[in-house]
XYZ file of C-alpha atoms in Angstrom:
762
model
C 150.002 81.807 60.856
C 148.172 85.071 60.245
C 144.867 83.351 61.017
C 146.233 81.975 64.284
C 147.454 85.447 65.282
C 144.044 86.910 64.594
C 142.338 84.177 66.536
C 144.541 84.685 69.564
C 143.957 88.484 69.447
C 140.171 88.007 69.331
C 140.310 85.393 72.087
C 142.388 87.595 74.381
C 140.053 90.552 73.812
C 137.059 88.422 74.589
C 138.676 87.164 77.870
C 139.532 90.726 78.891
C 136.007 91.844 78.160
C 134.538 89.103 80.248
C 136.861 89.866 83.131
C 135.988 93.566 83.042
C 132.293 92.773 82.957
C 132.597 90.382 85.852
C 134.419 92.978 87.957
C 131.745 95.549 87.204
C 128.997 93.106 88.252
C 130.868 92.264 91.400
C 131.176 95.909 92.275
C 127.459 96.472 91.802
C 126.615 93.342 93.832
C 128.791 94.442 96.710
C 126.922 97.764 96.864
C 123.610 96.060 96.925
C 124.700 93.620 99.685
C 126.041 96.543 101.669
C 122.663 98.343 101.315
C 120.964 95.171 102.623
C 123.195 95.328 105.616
C 122.450 98.960 106.261
C 118.734 98.181 106.107
C 119.299 95.529 108.753
C 118.510 92.575 106.534
C 114.742 93.072 105.784
C 113.057 89.785 104.847
C 112.300 90.807 101.203
C 116.056 90.939 100.562
C 116.851 87.446 102.058
C 117.356 86.037 98.548
C 120.208 88.428 97.979
C 122.317 86.737 100.585
C 121.932 83.220 99.137
C 121.991 83.998 95.429
C 125.232 83.272 93.666
C 124.344 84.591 90.206
C 123.937 88.043 88.815
C 121.376 89.973 90.922
C 120.198 91.674 87.778
C 118.723 88.367 86.694
C 116.543 87.954 89.765
C 112.803 87.935 89.130
C 111.096 91.018 90.395
C 108.602 90.612 93.204
C 106.043 92.889 94.829
C 108.587 93.729 97.561
C 111.731 94.240 95.579
C 112.936 94.733 92.005
C 116.237 95.499 90.378
C 116.469 96.920 86.883
C 119.780 96.728 85.037
C 121.174 98.115 81.755
C 124.677 97.540 80.371
C 125.566 95.617 83.570
C 124.681 98.569 85.812
C 121.821 98.999 88.185
C 119.395 101.588 86.827
C 116.374 100.910 88.983
C 116.042 99.793 92.651
C 112.740 99.387 94.443
C 112.424 98.028 97.951
C 109.200 98.015 99.909
C 109.427 97.125 103.588
C 106.958 96.329 106.317
C 107.507 99.307 108.566
C 104.894 101.925 107.434
C 104.449 105.039 109.539
C 101.470 104.368 111.786
C 98.758 107.009 112.086
C 99.216 109.661 114.741
C 102.776 108.646 115.350
C 104.559 111.193 117.581
C 108.199 111.276 116.536
C 111.107 112.959 118.334
C 113.943 112.134 115.968
C 115.077 108.980 117.677
C 114.603 105.306 116.752
C 111.378 103.622 117.763
C 111.426 99.857 118.398
C 109.684 97.804 115.749
C 108.949 100.924 113.663
C 112.333 102.373 112.679
C 115.692 100.867 112.024
C 117.862 100.500 115.113
C 119.962 103.154 116.827
C 123.044 101.875 115.042
C 121.582 102.834 111.661
C 123.437 105.756 110.008
C 121.562 107.466 107.198
C 124.726 109.253 106.202
C 126.538 105.939 105.660
C 123.498 104.490 103.940
C 123.237 107.330 101.390
C 127.002 107.249 100.826
C 126.734 103.597 99.879
C 123.691 104.303 97.758
C 125.453 106.969 95.717
C 127.946 104.361 94.471
C 125.110 103.196 92.140
C 125.807 106.129 89.870
C 123.564 105.006 87.043
C 120.350 104.875 89.105
C 117.363 106.430 87.358
C 114.625 105.034 89.572
C 114.904 104.744 93.370
C 111.991 103.744 95.576
C 112.611 103.008 99.267
C 109.218 102.825 101.004
C 108.222 101.759 104.477
C 111.727 100.654 105.503
C 112.024 102.471 108.843
C 114.712 104.746 107.538
C 115.273 107.586 110.012
C 117.327 110.734 110.272
C 117.926 113.905 108.232
C 118.349 113.146 104.520
C 121.979 114.047 103.624
C 122.698 116.645 100.990
C 124.970 114.178 99.153
C 121.804 112.604 97.648
C 122.631 114.923 94.737
C 125.401 112.495 93.649
C 122.642 110.293 92.210
C 122.652 112.734 89.233
C 120.756 110.410 86.866
C 117.663 110.047 89.055
C 114.326 110.453 87.293
C 112.146 109.145 90.069
C 112.758 109.342 93.837
C 110.253 107.946 96.309
C 111.113 107.687 100.001
C 107.567 107.781 101.370
C 106.419 106.435 104.682
C 109.756 106.609 106.527
C 111.053 108.654 109.424
C 112.995 111.416 107.611
C 113.052 114.711 109.436
C 114.664 118.165 109.343
C 114.938 120.071 106.080
C 114.541 118.830 102.554
C 118.147 118.911 101.429
C 119.212 121.435 98.840
C 121.099 118.737 97.020
C 117.818 117.555 95.517
C 117.700 120.831 93.558
C 120.716 119.570 91.569
C 118.875 116.373 90.369
C 117.993 118.146 87.103
C 116.658 114.942 85.463
C 114.117 114.339 88.258
C 110.572 113.860 87.029
C 108.818 112.454 90.082
C 109.605 113.333 93.712
C 107.515 111.714 96.459
C 108.302 112.169 100.097
C 104.898 111.642 101.619
C 104.274 110.647 105.332
C 107.657 111.611 106.771
C 108.591 114.169 109.404
C 110.270 116.963 107.451
C 109.685 119.977 109.730
C 111.679 122.901 108.270
C 110.492 125.637 105.915
C 109.742 124.494 102.373
C 112.747 125.486 100.185
C 112.382 127.832 97.248
C 114.734 126.346 94.675
C 112.218 124.098 92.897
C 112.466 125.796 89.509
C 115.884 124.207 89.001
C 114.005 120.924 88.523
C 112.801 121.886 85.019
C 111.628 118.301 84.169
C 109.570 117.763 87.321
C 106.030 116.522 86.702
C 104.946 115.134 90.128
C 105.793 116.826 93.457
C 104.238 115.085 96.448
C 105.142 116.119 100.021
C 101.923 115.193 101.808
C 101.647 114.493 105.520
C 104.851 116.102 106.818
C 105.304 119.077 109.126
C 106.641 121.541 106.567
C 106.289 125.247 107.387
C 106.694 128.629 105.686
C 105.110 130.067 102.592
C 104.216 128.120 99.474
C 107.299 128.534 97.279
C 106.825 130.819 94.267
C 109.549 128.853 92.393
C 107.110 125.999 92.029
C 104.966 128.163 89.837
C 107.759 128.377 87.311
C 107.911 124.629 86.530
C 105.923 124.360 83.337
C 106.050 120.578 83.309
C 104.267 119.996 86.632
C 101.066 117.921 86.470
C 100.538 117.112 90.147
C 101.239 119.132 93.298
C 100.325 117.491 96.588
C 101.402 119.225 99.833
C 98.347 118.573 102.045
C 98.472 118.094 105.783
C 101.437 120.341 106.497
C 101.811 123.757 108.168
C 102.157 126.032 105.126
C 101.057 129.572 105.754
C 100.830 133.005 104.084
C 99.917 133.753 100.482
C 99.224 131.316 97.723
C 100.850 132.879 94.579
C 99.383 133.195 91.056
C 99.471 129.670 89.572
C 98.119 130.370 86.135
C 101.513 129.708 84.449
C 101.356 126.017 85.407
C 99.662 125.105 82.135
C 100.211 121.407 82.553
C 98.833 121.186 86.102
C 95.912 118.739 86.625
C 95.959 118.137 90.415
C 96.440 120.697 93.192
C 96.110 119.336 96.768
C 96.890 121.772 99.523
C 94.323 120.657 102.081
C 94.853 121.103 105.837
C 97.433 123.854 105.940
C 97.290 127.466 107.223
C 97.268 129.423 103.969
C 95.483 132.699 104.562
C 95.450 134.762 101.362
C 92.758 135.233 98.810
C 92.408 132.547 96.163
C 94.839 133.164 93.293
C 94.400 132.718 89.536
C 94.501 129.071 88.565
C 95.721 127.257 85.373
C 92.831 126.373 83.015
C 93.771 122.685 82.722
C 93.052 121.858 86.318
C 90.954 118.790 86.957
C 91.097 118.502 90.798
C 91.486 121.395 93.261
C 91.582 120.548 97.025
C 92.023 123.610 99.187
C 89.878 122.756 102.171
C 90.707 123.432 105.858
C 92.898 126.512 105.346
C 92.268 130.182 106.071
C 91.529 131.488 102.558
C 89.442 134.669 102.574
C 87.713 137.015 100.149
C 85.462 136.108 97.238
C 85.843 133.089 95.045
C 87.370 134.571 91.865
C 85.218 134.649 88.736
C 88.244 133.201 86.921
C 87.382 129.810 88.492
C 84.452 129.806 86.029
C 86.974 129.434 83.188
C 88.324 126.085 84.474
C 86.488 124.018 81.820
C 88.273 120.754 82.755
C 87.512 121.046 86.490
C 85.752 117.993 87.974
C 86.409 118.227 91.752
C 86.552 121.500 93.681
C 86.804 121.500 97.509
C 86.997 124.965 99.151
C 85.289 123.907 102.431
C 86.297 125.130 105.919
C 87.860 128.426 104.957
C 86.810 132.094 105.400
C 85.560 132.797 101.829
C 82.841 135.384 101.518
C 80.387 136.798 99.021
C 78.150 135.013 96.579
C 79.780 132.007 94.900
C 80.069 132.495 91.128
C 77.106 130.946 89.387
C 79.238 129.564 86.635
C 80.895 127.148 89.126
C 77.712 125.104 89.244
C 77.459 124.837 85.447
C 81.065 124.000 84.469
C 80.857 121.270 81.783
C 82.862 118.700 83.753
C 82.178 119.600 87.380
C 80.932 116.619 89.414
C 81.833 117.613 93.021
C 81.531 121.104 94.511
C 82.195 121.459 98.258
C 81.871 125.033 99.581
C 80.625 124.267 103.126
C 81.737 126.034 106.306
C 82.770 129.399 104.868
C 81.278 132.932 105.167
C 79.456 132.853 101.831
C 76.478 135.211 101.882
C 73.694 136.646 99.723
C 71.155 134.958 97.515
C 71.891 132.477 94.806
C 70.284 133.614 91.511
C 67.022 131.764 90.587
C 68.266 131.232 87.034
C 71.416 129.356 88.269
C 71.922 126.194 86.212
C 73.673 123.030 87.160
C 76.029 121.041 84.906
C 74.823 117.668 83.713
C 77.706 115.899 85.585
C 77.193 117.723 88.888
C 76.457 114.960 91.420
C 77.336 116.551 94.796
C 76.993 120.129 96.110
C 77.586 121.146 99.744
C 76.871 124.798 100.569
C 75.952 124.159 104.236
C 77.094 126.256 107.181
C 77.408 129.557 105.363
C 75.258 132.775 105.502
C 73.137 132.361 102.426
C 69.603 133.700 102.330
C 66.607 133.452 100.043
C 65.563 130.303 98.200
C 67.591 127.638 96.483
C 67.633 127.765 92.689
C 65.443 124.965 91.168
C 68.410 122.882 90.024
C 69.564 122.622 93.658
C 66.214 122.347 95.318
C 64.561 119.571 93.293
C 64.746 116.027 94.563
C 66.960 114.040 92.266
C 68.604 110.638 92.323
C 71.516 112.084 90.369
C 72.418 114.946 92.670
C 73.015 115.304 96.451
C 72.667 118.801 97.788
C 73.531 119.752 101.425
C 72.428 123.221 102.509
C 71.823 123.162 106.302
C 73.179 125.858 108.558
C 72.237 128.823 106.382
C 69.330 131.307 106.567
C 67.431 129.944 103.537
C 63.655 130.333 103.320
C 62.814 126.915 104.628
C 61.001 126.430 107.928
C 63.251 123.735 109.253
C 65.510 123.403 112.311
C 68.554 123.275 110.061
C 68.132 126.916 108.973
C 68.939 129.997 111.092
C 66.777 133.118 111.192
C 67.611 135.593 108.448
C 68.872 138.129 110.925
C 71.717 135.722 111.810
C 73.114 135.909 108.274
C 72.780 139.652 108.035
C 74.942 140.328 111.087
C 78.231 142.071 110.345
C 80.314 139.899 112.604
C 81.982 137.833 109.979
C 85.385 139.510 110.164
C 88.258 137.863 111.897
C 88.523 140.730 114.470
C 84.864 140.374 115.446
C 85.365 136.604 115.568
C 88.200 137.275 117.985
C 85.906 139.363 120.201
C 83.336 136.526 120.077
C 86.018 134.007 121.068
C 87.057 136.301 123.989
C 83.415 136.573 125.158
C 82.916 132.826 124.868
C 86.098 132.233 126.850
C 84.937 134.588 129.610
C 81.591 132.809 129.763
C 83.306 129.447 129.833
C 85.596 130.565 132.648
C 82.641 131.703 134.690
C 80.867 128.402 133.990
C 83.924 126.447 135.133
C 84.079 128.525 138.295
C 80.441 127.707 139.053
C 81.054 124.017 138.368
C 84.043 123.978 140.719
C 82.034 125.576 143.533
C 79.177 123.122 142.871
C 81.574 120.223 142.988
C 82.773 121.227 146.458
C 79.169 121.283 147.605
C 78.505 117.838 146.128
C 81.642 116.423 147.847
C 80.492 117.800 151.227
C 77.020 116.357 150.670
C 78.428 112.936 149.581
C 80.603 112.706 152.686
C 77.617 113.286 154.875
C 75.594 110.614 153.045
C 78.391 108.069 152.688
C 77.949 106.302 155.970
C 74.155 106.125 155.631
C 74.562 104.769 152.061
C 76.900 101.959 153.079
C 74.471 100.940 155.812
C 71.514 100.830 153.375
C 73.490 98.974 150.715
C 73.714 95.753 152.756
C 69.898 95.595 152.996
C 69.195 96.340 149.245
C 68.729 93.519 146.714
C 71.361 93.460 143.916
C 69.815 94.812 140.653
C 70.262 92.482 137.691
C 68.971 93.291 134.233
C 67.264 90.057 133.281
C 66.795 91.007 129.702
C 70.335 92.095 129.014
C 71.220 91.176 125.431
C 73.319 88.106 124.779
C 76.879 88.969 123.904
C 76.467 92.750 124.596
C 77.716 93.322 128.126
C 77.849 96.606 129.954
C 81.659 96.466 129.486
C 81.194 96.191 125.708
C 78.723 99.086 125.712
C 81.102 101.218 127.718
C 83.876 100.441 125.292
C 81.644 101.135 122.281
C 80.832 104.582 123.726
C 84.477 105.453 123.144
C 84.235 104.574 119.419
C 81.886 107.410 118.411
C 83.777 110.279 116.735
C 83.074 113.965 117.282
C 82.132 114.403 113.641
C 79.563 111.633 113.666
C 75.880 112.622 113.382
C 73.920 112.301 116.601
C 71.876 109.117 116.920
C 68.222 109.699 117.695
C 64.778 108.140 117.804
C 62.577 109.018 114.792
C 58.804 109.363 114.797
C 56.842 107.175 112.351
C 55.223 110.283 110.889
C 58.676 111.696 110.095
C 59.594 108.612 108.112
C 56.219 108.523 106.324
C 56.676 112.147 105.258
C 60.250 111.467 104.186
C 59.125 108.562 101.922
C 55.750 109.944 100.905
C 54.077 107.310 103.059
C 56.558 104.633 101.864
C 55.494 105.204 98.253
C 56.622 102.819 95.574
C 58.843 105.507 94.033
C 60.876 105.594 97.222
C 61.261 101.800 97.318
C 64.924 100.725 96.685
C 64.738 96.938 97.027
C 64.040 94.027 99.301
C 66.376 91.365 100.710
C 66.485 88.842 103.440
C 66.707 91.701 105.967
C 63.574 93.650 105.007
C 62.574 96.354 102.576
C 64.672 99.415 101.875
C 63.398 102.943 101.117
C 64.958 106.237 100.187
C 63.714 109.271 102.109
C 64.335 112.967 102.399
C 64.109 114.422 105.918
C 62.660 117.832 106.674
C 66.148 119.436 106.751
C 66.873 118.148 103.197
C 69.108 115.268 104.244
C 68.626 112.064 102.234
C 68.561 108.855 104.223
C 68.044 105.093 103.629
C 65.371 103.442 105.716
C 65.341 99.683 106.318
C 62.155 98.060 107.580
C 62.525 94.974 109.871
C 59.976 92.780 111.635
C 60.521 91.414 115.180
C 58.462 89.095 117.258
C 56.769 90.820 120.241
C 58.463 88.310 122.521
C 61.722 90.104 121.691
C 62.105 92.583 124.554
C 61.949 96.189 123.335
C 64.445 97.201 125.980
C 66.766 94.454 124.790
C 66.415 95.679 121.267
C 67.163 99.305 122.196
C 70.306 98.356 124.067
C 71.525 96.474 120.985
C 70.616 99.391 118.705
C 72.470 101.756 121.008
C 75.544 99.497 120.814
C 75.297 99.338 117.005
C 75.008 103.100 116.719
C 78.363 103.552 118.468
C 80.208 101.570 115.810
C 81.646 104.608 113.981
C 84.232 104.136 111.207
C 84.928 106.055 108.004
C 84.094 102.961 105.953
C 80.858 102.014 107.668
C 77.421 103.414 106.634
C 76.402 105.407 109.698
C 73.258 104.353 111.585
C 71.447 107.641 112.313
C 68.506 106.420 114.364
C 65.508 104.105 114.621
C 61.778 103.956 114.945
C 59.813 101.197 116.678
C 56.202 100.698 115.625
C 54.037 98.420 117.800
C 52.139 95.585 116.176
C 49.166 96.522 114.060
C 45.713 95.083 114.300
C 46.322 92.606 111.521
C 49.428 91.261 113.177
C 49.533 91.730 116.916
C 52.492 89.342 117.365
C 55.072 91.488 115.755
C 56.761 94.924 116.010
C 58.130 96.805 113.053
C 61.502 98.486 113.422
C 62.821 101.070 110.966
C 66.571 101.649 110.897
C 67.657 105.011 109.463
C 71.052 105.093 107.743
C 72.988 107.763 105.856
C 72.171 107.673 102.145
C 74.855 106.572 99.721
C 74.272 108.241 96.315
C 76.675 106.241 94.128
C 75.074 102.786 94.167
C 76.814 99.514 95.108
C 80.314 98.337 94.357
C 78.789 95.590 92.278
C 77.049 98.142 90.043
C 80.394 99.754 89.340
C 81.905 96.435 88.434
C 79.119 95.761 85.896
C 79.437 96.270 82.101
C 75.960 97.719 82.128
C 77.469 101.135 82.896
C 80.932 101.032 81.283
C 81.538 104.784 81.872
C 81.613 104.071 85.631
C 83.651 100.881 85.580
C 86.490 100.997 88.092
C 90.148 100.534 87.150
C 92.370 98.339 89.252
C 93.766 101.060 91.543
C 90.236 102.264 92.314
C 89.078 98.684 93.123
C 92.063 98.307 95.479
C 91.100 101.542 97.303
C 87.593 100.296 97.798
C 88.702 96.864 98.971
C 91.169 98.371 101.439
C 88.440 100.633 102.865
C 86.043 97.713 103.390
C 88.818 95.514 104.875
C 89.600 98.240 107.380
C 85.964 98.401 108.348
C 85.650 94.643 108.780
C 88.967 94.514 110.729
C 87.535 97.232 112.966
C 84.302 95.234 113.508
C 86.311 92.176 114.384
C 88.761 93.773 116.756
C 87.467 97.315 117.536
C 85.082 96.128 120.270
C 85.553 93.680 123.022
C 83.400 90.854 121.765
C 83.635 91.731 118.108
C 80.921 91.936 115.420
C 80.937 89.049 113.037
C 78.788 87.600 110.222
C 78.663 91.005 108.533
C 76.895 89.969 105.228
C 79.921 90.756 103.102
C 78.848 91.019 99.439
C 79.584 93.473 96.680
C 75.955 94.619 96.879
C 76.469 95.603 100.521
C 79.457 97.802 99.662
C 78.124 101.266 98.859
C 79.899 104.286 97.477
C 79.362 107.829 98.730
C 79.582 111.107 96.766
C 83.373 110.886 96.842
C 83.344 107.279 95.676
C 84.554 106.254 99.110
C 83.365 102.741 99.992
C 81.221 102.116 103.050
C 79.921 98.745 104.283
C 76.172 98.481 104.894
C 74.165 95.852 106.764
C 77.138 95.247 109.123
C 76.264 94.058 112.665
C 72.648 93.221 111.752
C 73.293 89.873 113.425
C 73.663 91.756 116.713
C 70.084 92.821 116.698
C 68.584 89.866 114.745
C 70.213 87.020 116.677
C 67.683 87.029 119.532
C 64.734 87.278 117.134
C 66.023 84.389 115.009
C 66.492 82.236 118.100
C 62.866 82.957 119.123
C 61.670 82.112 115.635
C 63.628 78.798 115.736
C 62.399 78.166 119.277
C 66.005 77.782 120.357
C 66.748 74.949 117.961
C 70.086 74.598 116.139
C 73.649 75.027 117.332
C 75.068 78.451 117.907
C 77.929 79.311 115.652
C 81.202 79.888 117.473
C 82.990 83.202 117.279
C 85.853 81.720 115.331
C 83.482 80.190 112.757
C 81.769 83.517 112.253
C 85.066 85.324 111.817
C 86.036 82.731 109.198
C 82.740 83.264 107.470
C 83.604 86.915 107.004
C 87.034 86.080 105.610
C 85.560 83.454 103.265
C 82.873 85.858 102.022
C 85.419 88.652 101.538
C 87.432 86.245 99.446
C 84.534 86.132 97.029
C 84.417 89.980 96.986
C 88.085 89.878 96.000
C 87.256 87.282 93.376
C 84.459 89.368 91.935
C 86.831 92.390 91.834
C 89.170 90.228 89.731
C 86.765 88.597 87.302
C 83.688 90.859 87.244
C 80.094 90.091 88.259
C 79.115 88.406 84.947
C 81.551 85.521 85.594
C 80.708 85.358 89.291
C 77.065 84.788 88.300
C 78.038 81.268 87.259
C 78.209 80.181 90.854
C 80.583 79.447 93.654
C 81.544 75.966 92.476
C 82.475 77.263 89.034
C 84.752 79.944 90.492
C 86.463 77.584 92.895
C 87.302 75.322 89.896
C 88.486 78.277 87.904
C 90.939 79.488 90.621
C 93.518 77.241 89.016
C 93.406 79.538 85.946
C 95.150 82.267 87.866
C 98.339 80.221 87.995
C 99.218 81.014 84.282
C 99.248 84.137 82.158
C 96.946 82.489 79.583
C 94.522 81.475 82.317
C 94.485 84.992 83.713
C 93.787 86.470 80.308
C 90.848 84.095 79.970
C 89.109 84.767 83.295
C 90.280 88.166 84.618
C 88.179 91.212 83.858
C 89.758 93.025 80.871
C 89.567 96.341 82.785
C 91.767 94.804 85.504
C 94.186 93.365 83.009
C 94.677 96.697 81.185
C 95.069 98.765 84.335
C 97.066 96.544 86.767
C 100.690 95.590 87.240
C 101.343 91.874 87.322
C 102.962 92.166 90.794
C 99.979 93.884 92.265
C 97.639 91.394 90.663
C 99.638 88.448 91.919
C 99.428 89.710 95.544
C 95.636 89.941 95.412
C 95.281 86.551 93.673
C 97.360 84.974 96.416
C 95.331 86.426 99.322
C 92.084 85.536 97.438
C 93.193 81.919 97.265
C 93.854 81.888 101.027
C 90.525 83.523 101.917
C 88.452 80.959 100.048
C 90.509 77.982 101.249
C 88.156 75.052 102.065
C 89.919 74.490 105.373
C 88.818 77.322 107.738
C 91.919 77.076 109.927
C 94.120 77.900 106.862
C 92.346 81.153 106.098
C 94.166 84.396 106.997
C 93.161 86.917 109.617
C 91.606 90.183 108.427
C 94.710 91.965 109.535
C 96.701 89.831 107.065
C 94.122 90.491 104.391
C 94.363 94.251 104.917
C 98.118 94.271 104.926
C 98.296 92.426 101.602
C 95.766 94.746 99.968
C 97.683 97.829 101.141
C 100.866 96.334 99.832
C 99.258 95.565 96.441
C 98.095 99.221 96.292
C 101.631 100.505 96.996
C 103.013 98.281 94.283
C 100.381 99.457 91.860
C 100.994 103.118 92.686
C 104.701 102.646 92.054
C 104.020 100.933 88.758
C 101.654 103.726 87.729
C 104.246 106.381 88.561
C 106.881 104.459 86.547
C 104.580 104.229 83.593
C 103.844 107.907 83.756
C 107.585 108.686 83.991
C 108.302 106.461 80.948
C 105.509 108.101 78.879
C 106.903 111.545 79.509
C 110.608 110.618 78.938
């Protein structure tokens, strides 16, 4: 009887436990379903509505994941498809197809959210959430990571966040917060990452931030911060400081010695660069460009043991750099252009080197080149802001006078045109219609007019080079300047008279190819300006020589890319430069943006863009740029002449699919590395089946990728790669789809990296 009693007691306790657990799960489920309703049923959450089991048991995807512990939700990540578009003007009201609807209430949404009291990780990205973030967010008192990037939050950052004392990572990038930055940050004593980039925050940089000893990353670029930047030396754990594109106008403060990256460009910093910057032994990347800094830059900056990138352009730096200035062994890029430096460059900055790019135009250095001013220009005492104001006033007066003259001239032209109008109409009927017989195929006047709009103000001016210039730049095309040869001619490295490095490609054209036709196509190609395209700077046309009177040589002059090709950085031959997964994604996204621009940025589009990892080059910032794009535009007519018109012309759709297909193999090489890709296309197509299992991935995927990627991010790229190299062209995705998937994979990876960092510090 005693045993029966004990059994009944245990059984009843077990039933009560199950009932209580079930009620708890039901409560959590109801909250999640209510959140889905608030977010207006985004497609990634469709499975929640049809799933009858415990939502904690759902498999995580790239778009959504739920983490549970003790039958409570501890982590919620949802990534939508409503990212904030560039240059969006937002007035605080819903925008169709970009934000949630007018019926959305952020107050109700956050109220529901705070019922998940055990949340430690909350990531709600690109969901179109709009409105001022309510102060009640502080009820999520267990939060360690909060990421609400790429939404439409505006107003002030709520003070309730200061009560989230367990918070380690706060990311609110790309929103519309437009109040003063609060000054209660030191209450977040566990904070390691603070990122508020691309908002409209105003006021001074908060001194309370300088009292958070745990901070490793501060990113508040592209806001409207002003005033003084305080002493930051107490932030002993700080590695990254990004305050670009603000209005900070003090002198540069003392910095913590552990800094690796300092980005302070496009502010109003003044005074000398502190000698204390020479004590930043870990510093790799320093950008102080586009400020009002003066004096001679400290020599020790150039010789820091880890410095690789030093950008001091467009300041008021003056004086002479010491001749005994030495450069660190890792220094690969120096820009001191557009200052007031005089004298000669030190030998370590003046010598031609494949390992170092030095830009120094716009000074008064002792070089007889157009890029340097006369020494008197740099000795003028008009560098102060007050004298600049007088200069601006004088310029404004001159401009006003010029406008007045133009207006009066315009009236005169109008009167003259009216007198000539009748006569012109009479003559027009008797004139023959002018038709350009040698207009290039596929490049209409409408396309050229459209292309003219594509050039950006910051792009270098396109010009015609003389052959003597190019011979001097390459030492008469010496073998030491030869960089390689492909199906599109030889490639040389040159240094122009102003010190600028360029890449020069030599092409051969039949003389039957109209020079005027060629120039029109080159003009079109020069207008294709994009941050991820290698800029075409100019050309030189050499008439046929005596030994070959049937051809013309054409030299295309491009900007020089100092960091080799993407393929070289994937190779095991230089393991110190091998790129981790997030770096590869950034490069792939840049190239995909460029190709999408080439396909859709002009009326007829530019296709067949020779997409290979060898044609993806990296600049001094390791930003990827596509080379050899659009060559088909200028080579098409020549190839048709060579073939005497034989062979079918590829359709626009086929060419587009060729780019997608070839980009698929770039993706594949990013996944498996160039050694495996050397086995051939057929081998890789057969091996694609290996990506379907974990064992298969471990066998074929590059170990660097496997050790630096999240499985969700990897799966997204594997999926889009499969689609790109699909044998059936009609089944391949558009480049817009490719780009979206890569950006999504990068967001997933960034979240995973932040989580890993949070876990390692907890």
